[in-house]
mmCIF file of the N, C-alpha and C atoms, coordinates in Angstrom:
data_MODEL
# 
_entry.id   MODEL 
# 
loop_
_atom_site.group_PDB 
_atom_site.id 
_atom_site.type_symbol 
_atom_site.label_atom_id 
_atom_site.label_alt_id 
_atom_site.label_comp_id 
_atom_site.label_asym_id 
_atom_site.label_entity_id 
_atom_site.label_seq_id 
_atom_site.pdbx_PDB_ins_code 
_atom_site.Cartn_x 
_atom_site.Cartn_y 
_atom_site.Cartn_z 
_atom_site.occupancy 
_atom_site.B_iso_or_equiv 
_atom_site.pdbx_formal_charge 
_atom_site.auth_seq_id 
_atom_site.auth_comp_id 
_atom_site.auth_asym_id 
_atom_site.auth_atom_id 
_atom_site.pdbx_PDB_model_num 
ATOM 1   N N  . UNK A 1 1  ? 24.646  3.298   17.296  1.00 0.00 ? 1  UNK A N  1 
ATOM 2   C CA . UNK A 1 1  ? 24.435  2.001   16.697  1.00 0.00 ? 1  UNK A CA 1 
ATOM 3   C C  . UNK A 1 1  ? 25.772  1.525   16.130  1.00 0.00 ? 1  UNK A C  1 
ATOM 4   N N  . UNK A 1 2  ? 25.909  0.550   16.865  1.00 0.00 ? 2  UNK A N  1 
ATOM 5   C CA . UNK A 1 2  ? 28.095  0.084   16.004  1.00 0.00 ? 2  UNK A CA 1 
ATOM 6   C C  . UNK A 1 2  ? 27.483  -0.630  14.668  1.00 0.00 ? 2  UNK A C  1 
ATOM 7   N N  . UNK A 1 3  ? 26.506  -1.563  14.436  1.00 0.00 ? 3  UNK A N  1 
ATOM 8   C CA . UNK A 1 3  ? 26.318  -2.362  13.363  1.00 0.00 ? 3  UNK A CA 1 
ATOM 9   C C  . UNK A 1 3  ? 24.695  -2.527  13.302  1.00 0.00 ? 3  UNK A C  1 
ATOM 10  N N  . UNK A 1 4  ? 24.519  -2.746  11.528  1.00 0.00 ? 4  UNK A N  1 
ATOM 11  C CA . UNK A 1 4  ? 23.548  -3.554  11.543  1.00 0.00 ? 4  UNK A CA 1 
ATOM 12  C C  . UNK A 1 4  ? 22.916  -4.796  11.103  1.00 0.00 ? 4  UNK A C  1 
ATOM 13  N N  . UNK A 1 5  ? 22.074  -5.156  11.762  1.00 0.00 ? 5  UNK A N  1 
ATOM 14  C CA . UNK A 1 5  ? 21.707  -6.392  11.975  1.00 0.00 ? 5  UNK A CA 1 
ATOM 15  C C  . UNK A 1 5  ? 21.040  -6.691  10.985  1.00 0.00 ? 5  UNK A C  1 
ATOM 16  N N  . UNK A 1 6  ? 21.387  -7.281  9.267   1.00 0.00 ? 6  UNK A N  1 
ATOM 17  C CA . UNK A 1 6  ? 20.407  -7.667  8.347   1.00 0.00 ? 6  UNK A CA 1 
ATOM 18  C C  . UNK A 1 6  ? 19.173  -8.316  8.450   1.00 0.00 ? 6  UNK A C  1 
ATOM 19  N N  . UNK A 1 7  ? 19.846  -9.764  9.677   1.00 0.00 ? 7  UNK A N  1 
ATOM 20  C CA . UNK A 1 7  ? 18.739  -10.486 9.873   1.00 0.00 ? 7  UNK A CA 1 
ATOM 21  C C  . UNK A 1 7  ? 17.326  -9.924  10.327  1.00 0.00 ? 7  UNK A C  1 
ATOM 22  N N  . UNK A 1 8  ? 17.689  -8.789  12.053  1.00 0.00 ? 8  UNK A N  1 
ATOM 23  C CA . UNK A 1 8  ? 16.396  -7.915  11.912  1.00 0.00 ? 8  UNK A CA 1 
ATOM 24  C C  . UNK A 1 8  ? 15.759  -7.104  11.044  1.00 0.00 ? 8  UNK A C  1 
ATOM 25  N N  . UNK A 1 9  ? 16.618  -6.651  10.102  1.00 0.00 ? 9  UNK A N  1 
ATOM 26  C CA . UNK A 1 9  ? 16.120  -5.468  8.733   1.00 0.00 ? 9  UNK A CA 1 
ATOM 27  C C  . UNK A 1 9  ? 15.180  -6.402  8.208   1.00 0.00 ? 9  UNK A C  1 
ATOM 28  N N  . UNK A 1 10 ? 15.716  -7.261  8.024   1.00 0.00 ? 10 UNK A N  1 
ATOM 29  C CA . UNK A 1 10 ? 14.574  -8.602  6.886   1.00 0.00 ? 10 UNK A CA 1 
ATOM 30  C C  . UNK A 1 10 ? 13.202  -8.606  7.718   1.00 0.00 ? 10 UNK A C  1 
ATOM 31  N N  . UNK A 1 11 ? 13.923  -9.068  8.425   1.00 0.00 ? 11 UNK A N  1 
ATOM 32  C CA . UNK A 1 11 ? 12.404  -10.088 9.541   1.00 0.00 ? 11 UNK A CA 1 
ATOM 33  C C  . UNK A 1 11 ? 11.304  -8.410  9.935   1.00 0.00 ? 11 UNK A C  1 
ATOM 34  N N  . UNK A 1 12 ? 11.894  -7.408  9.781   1.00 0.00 ? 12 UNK A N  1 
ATOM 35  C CA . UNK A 1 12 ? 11.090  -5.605  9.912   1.00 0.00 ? 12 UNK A CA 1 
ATOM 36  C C  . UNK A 1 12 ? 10.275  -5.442  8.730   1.00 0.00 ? 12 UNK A C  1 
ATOM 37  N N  . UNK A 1 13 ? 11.016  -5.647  8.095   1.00 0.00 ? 13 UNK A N  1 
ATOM 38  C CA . UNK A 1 13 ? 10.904  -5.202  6.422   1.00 0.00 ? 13 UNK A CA 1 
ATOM 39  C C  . UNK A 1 13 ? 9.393   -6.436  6.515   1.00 0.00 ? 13 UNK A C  1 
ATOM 40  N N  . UNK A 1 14 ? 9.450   -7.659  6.364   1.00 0.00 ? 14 UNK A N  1 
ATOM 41  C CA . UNK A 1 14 ? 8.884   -8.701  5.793   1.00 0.00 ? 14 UNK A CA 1 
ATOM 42  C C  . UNK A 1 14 ? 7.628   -8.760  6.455   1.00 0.00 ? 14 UNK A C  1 
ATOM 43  N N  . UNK A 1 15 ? 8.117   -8.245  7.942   1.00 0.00 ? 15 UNK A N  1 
ATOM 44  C CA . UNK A 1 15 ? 6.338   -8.204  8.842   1.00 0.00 ? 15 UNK A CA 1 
ATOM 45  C C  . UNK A 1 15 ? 5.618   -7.125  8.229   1.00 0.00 ? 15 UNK A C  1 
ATOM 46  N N  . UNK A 1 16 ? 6.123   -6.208  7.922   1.00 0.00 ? 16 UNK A N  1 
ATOM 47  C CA . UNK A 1 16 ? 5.578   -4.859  7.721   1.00 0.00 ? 16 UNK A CA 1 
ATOM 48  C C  . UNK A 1 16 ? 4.759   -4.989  6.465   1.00 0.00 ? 16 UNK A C  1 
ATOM 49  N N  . UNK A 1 17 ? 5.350   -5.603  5.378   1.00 0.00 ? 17 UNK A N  1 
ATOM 50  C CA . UNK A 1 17 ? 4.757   -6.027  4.107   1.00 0.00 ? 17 UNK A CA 1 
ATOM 51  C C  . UNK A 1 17 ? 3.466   -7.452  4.706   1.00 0.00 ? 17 UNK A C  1 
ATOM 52  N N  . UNK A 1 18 ? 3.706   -8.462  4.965   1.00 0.00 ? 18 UNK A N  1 
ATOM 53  C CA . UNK A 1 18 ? 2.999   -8.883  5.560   1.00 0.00 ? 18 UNK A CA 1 
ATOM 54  C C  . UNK A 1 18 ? 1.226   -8.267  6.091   1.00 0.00 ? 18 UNK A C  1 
ATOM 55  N N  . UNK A 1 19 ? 2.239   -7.374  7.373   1.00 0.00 ? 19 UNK A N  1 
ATOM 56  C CA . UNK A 1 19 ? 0.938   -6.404  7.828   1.00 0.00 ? 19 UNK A CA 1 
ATOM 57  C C  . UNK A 1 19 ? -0.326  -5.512  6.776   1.00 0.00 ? 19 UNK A C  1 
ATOM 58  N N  . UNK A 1 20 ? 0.604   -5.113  5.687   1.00 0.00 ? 20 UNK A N  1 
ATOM 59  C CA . UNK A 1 20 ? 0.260   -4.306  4.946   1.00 0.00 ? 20 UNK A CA 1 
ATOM 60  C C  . UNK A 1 20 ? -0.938  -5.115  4.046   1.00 0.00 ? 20 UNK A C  1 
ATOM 61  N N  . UNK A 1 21 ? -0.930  -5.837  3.684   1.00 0.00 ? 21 UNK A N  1 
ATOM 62  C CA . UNK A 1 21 ? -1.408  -6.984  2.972   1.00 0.00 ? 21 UNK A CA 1 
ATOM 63  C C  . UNK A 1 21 ? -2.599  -7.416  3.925   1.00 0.00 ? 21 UNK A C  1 
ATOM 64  N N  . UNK A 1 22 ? -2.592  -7.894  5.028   1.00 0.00 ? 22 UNK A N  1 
ATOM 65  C CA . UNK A 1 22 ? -3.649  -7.893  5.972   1.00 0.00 ? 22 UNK A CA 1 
ATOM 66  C C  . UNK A 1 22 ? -4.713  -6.992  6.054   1.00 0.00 ? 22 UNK A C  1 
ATOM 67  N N  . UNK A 1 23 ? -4.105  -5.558  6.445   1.00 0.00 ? 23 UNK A N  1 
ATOM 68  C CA . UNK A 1 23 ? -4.907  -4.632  6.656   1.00 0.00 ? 23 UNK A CA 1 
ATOM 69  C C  . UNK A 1 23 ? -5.398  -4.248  5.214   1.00 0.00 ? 23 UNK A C  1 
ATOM 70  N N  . UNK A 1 24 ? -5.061  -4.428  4.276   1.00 0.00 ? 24 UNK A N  1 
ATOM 71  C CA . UNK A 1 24 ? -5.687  -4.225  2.928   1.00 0.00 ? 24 UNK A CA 1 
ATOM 72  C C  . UNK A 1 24 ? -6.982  -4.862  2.944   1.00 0.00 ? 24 UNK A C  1 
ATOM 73  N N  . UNK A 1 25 ? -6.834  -6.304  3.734   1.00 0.00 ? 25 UNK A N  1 
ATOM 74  C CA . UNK A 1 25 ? -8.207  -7.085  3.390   1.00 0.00 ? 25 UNK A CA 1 
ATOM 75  C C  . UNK A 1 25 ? -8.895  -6.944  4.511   1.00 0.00 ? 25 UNK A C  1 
ATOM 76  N N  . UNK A 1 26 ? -8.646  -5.967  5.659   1.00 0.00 ? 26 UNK A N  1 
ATOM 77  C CA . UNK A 1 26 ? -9.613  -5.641  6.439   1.00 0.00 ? 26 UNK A CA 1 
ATOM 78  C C  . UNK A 1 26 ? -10.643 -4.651  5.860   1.00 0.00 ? 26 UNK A C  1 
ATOM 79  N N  . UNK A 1 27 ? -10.161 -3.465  5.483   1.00 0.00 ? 27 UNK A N  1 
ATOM 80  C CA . UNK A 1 27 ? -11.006 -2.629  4.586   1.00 0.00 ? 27 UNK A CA 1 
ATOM 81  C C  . UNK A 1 27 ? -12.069 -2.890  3.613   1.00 0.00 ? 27 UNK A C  1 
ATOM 82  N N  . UNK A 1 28 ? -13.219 -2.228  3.568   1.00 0.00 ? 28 UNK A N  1 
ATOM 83  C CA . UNK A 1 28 ? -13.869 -2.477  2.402   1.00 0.00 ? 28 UNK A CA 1 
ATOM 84  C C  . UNK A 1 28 ? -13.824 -1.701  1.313   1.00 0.00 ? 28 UNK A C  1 
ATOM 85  N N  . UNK A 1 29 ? -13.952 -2.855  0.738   1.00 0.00 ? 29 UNK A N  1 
ATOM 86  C CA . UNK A 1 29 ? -13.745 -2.974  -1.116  1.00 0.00 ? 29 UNK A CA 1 
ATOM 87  C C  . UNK A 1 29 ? -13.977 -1.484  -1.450  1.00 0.00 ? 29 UNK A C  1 
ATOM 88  N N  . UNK A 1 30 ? -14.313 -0.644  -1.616  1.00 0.00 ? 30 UNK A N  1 
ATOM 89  C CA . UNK A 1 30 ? -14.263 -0.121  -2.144  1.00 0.00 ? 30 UNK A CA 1 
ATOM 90  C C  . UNK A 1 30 ? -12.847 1.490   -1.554  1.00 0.00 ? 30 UNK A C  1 
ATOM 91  N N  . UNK A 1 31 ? -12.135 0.825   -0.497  1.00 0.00 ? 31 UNK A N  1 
ATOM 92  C CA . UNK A 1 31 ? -11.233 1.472   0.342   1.00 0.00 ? 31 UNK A CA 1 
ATOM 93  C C  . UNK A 1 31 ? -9.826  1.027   -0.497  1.00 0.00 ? 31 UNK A C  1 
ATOM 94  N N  . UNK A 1 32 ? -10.054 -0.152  -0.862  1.00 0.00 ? 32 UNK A N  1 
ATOM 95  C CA . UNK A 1 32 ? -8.315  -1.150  -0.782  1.00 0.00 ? 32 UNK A CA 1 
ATOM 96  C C  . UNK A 1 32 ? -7.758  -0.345  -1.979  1.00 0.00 ? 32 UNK A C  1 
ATOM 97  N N  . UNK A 1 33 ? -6.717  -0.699  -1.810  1.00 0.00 ? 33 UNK A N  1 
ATOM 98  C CA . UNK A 1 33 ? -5.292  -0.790  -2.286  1.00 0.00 ? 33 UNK A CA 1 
ATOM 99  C C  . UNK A 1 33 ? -5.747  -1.541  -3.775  1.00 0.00 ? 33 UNK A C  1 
ATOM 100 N N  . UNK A 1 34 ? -5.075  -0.992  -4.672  1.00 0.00 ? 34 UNK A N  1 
ATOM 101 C CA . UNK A 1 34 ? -4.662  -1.712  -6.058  1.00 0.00 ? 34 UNK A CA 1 
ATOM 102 C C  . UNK A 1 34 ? -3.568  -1.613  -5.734  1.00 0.00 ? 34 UNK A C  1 
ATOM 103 N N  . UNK A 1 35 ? -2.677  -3.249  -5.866  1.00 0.00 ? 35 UNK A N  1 
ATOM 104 C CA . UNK A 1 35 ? -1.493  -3.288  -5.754  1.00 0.00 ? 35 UNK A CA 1 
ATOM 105 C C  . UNK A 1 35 ? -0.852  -2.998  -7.293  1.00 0.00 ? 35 UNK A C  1 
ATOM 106 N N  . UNK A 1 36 ? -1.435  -3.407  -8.227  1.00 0.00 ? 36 UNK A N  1 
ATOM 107 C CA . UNK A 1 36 ? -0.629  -3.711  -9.138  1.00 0.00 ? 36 UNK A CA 1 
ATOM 108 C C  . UNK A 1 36 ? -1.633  -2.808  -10.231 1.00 0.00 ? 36 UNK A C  1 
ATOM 109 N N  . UNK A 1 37 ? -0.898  -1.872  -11.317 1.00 0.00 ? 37 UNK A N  1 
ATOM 110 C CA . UNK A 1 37 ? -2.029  -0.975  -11.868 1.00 0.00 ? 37 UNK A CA 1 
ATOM 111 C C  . UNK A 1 37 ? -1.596  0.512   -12.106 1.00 0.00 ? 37 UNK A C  1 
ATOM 112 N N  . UNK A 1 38 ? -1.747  0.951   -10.862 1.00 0.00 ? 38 UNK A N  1 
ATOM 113 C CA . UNK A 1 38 ? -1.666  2.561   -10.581 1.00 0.00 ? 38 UNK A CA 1 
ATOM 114 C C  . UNK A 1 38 ? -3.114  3.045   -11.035 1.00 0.00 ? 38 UNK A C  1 
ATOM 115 N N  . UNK A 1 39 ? -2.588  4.150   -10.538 1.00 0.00 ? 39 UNK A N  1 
ATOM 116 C CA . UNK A 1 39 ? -3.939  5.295   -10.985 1.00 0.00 ? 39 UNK A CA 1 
ATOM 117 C C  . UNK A 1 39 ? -4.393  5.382   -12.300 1.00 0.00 ? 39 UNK A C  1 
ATOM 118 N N  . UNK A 1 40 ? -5.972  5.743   -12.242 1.00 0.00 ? 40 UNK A N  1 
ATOM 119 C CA . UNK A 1 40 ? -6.447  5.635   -13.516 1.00 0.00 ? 40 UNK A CA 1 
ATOM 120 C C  . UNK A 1 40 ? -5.957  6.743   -14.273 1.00 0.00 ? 40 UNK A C  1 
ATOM 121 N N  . UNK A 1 41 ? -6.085  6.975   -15.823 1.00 0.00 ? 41 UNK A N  1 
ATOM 122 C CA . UNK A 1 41 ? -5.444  8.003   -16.235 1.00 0.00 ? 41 UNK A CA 1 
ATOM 123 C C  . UNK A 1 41 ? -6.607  8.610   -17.118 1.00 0.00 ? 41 UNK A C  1 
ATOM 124 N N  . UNK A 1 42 ? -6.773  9.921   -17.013 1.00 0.00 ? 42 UNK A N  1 
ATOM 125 C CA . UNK A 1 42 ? -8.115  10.186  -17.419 1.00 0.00 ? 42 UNK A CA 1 
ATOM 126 C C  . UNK A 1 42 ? -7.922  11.210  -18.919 1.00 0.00 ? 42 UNK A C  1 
ATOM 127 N N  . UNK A 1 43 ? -8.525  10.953  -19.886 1.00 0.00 ? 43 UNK A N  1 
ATOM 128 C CA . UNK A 1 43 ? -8.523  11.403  -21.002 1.00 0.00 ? 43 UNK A CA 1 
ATOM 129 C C  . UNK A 1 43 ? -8.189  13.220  -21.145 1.00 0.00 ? 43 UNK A C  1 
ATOM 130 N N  . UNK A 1 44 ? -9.499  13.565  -20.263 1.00 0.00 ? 44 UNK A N  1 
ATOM 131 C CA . UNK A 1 44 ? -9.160  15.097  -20.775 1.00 0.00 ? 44 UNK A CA 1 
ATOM 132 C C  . UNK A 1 44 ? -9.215  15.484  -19.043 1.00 0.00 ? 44 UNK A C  1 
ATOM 133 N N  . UNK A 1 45 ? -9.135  16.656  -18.597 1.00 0.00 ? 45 UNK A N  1 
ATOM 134 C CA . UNK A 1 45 ? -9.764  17.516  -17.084 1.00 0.00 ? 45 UNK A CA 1 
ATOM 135 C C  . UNK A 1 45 ? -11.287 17.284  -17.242 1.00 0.00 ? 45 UNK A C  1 
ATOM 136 N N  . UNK A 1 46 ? -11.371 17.062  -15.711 1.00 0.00 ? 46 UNK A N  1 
ATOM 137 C CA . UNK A 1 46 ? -12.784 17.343  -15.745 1.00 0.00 ? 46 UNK A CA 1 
ATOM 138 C C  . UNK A 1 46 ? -13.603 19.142  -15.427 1.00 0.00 ? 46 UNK A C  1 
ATOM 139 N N  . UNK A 1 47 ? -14.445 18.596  -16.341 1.00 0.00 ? 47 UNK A N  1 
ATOM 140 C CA . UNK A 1 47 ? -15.164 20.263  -16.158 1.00 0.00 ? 47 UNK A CA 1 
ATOM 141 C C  . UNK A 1 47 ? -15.623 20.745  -15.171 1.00 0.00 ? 47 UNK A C  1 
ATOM 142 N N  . UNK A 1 48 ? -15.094 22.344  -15.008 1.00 0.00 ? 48 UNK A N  1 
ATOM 143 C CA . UNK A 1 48 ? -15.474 22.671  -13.901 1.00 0.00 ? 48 UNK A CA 1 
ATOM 144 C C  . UNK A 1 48 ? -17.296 23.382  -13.920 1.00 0.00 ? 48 UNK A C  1 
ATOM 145 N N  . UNK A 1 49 ? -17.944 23.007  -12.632 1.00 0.00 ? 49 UNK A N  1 
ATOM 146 C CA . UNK A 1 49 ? -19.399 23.598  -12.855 1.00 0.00 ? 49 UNK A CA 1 
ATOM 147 C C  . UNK A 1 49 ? -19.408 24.570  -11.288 1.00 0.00 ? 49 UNK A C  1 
ATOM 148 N N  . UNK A 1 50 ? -20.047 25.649  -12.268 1.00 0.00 ? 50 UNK A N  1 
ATOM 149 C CA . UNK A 1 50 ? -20.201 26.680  -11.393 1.00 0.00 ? 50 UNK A CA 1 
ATOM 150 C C  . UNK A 1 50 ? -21.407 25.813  -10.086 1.00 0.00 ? 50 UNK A C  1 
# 
């Protein structure tokens, strides 16, 4: 590879995010993505049962 091409990095980068965003709203609800958030954080371990 002699060089690279920003313009394609962008236009890669931007579909891909794009895509990502799509296929989020193909899934059902109870599958998707929280974009914004993170994981819940849980007080104590949960107990283990024999």
């Amino acid at each position: 590879m002699k060089s690279l091409n920003l313009k394609i990095l962008l236009i890669v980068v931007g579909a891909s995010a794009v895509l990502a965003i799509l296929n989020n709203f193909r899934v059902p609800q109870q599958n998707r993505v929280s974009w914004f958030g993170g994981q819940p954080v849980f007080s104590a371990p949960a107990k283990d049962q024999p």
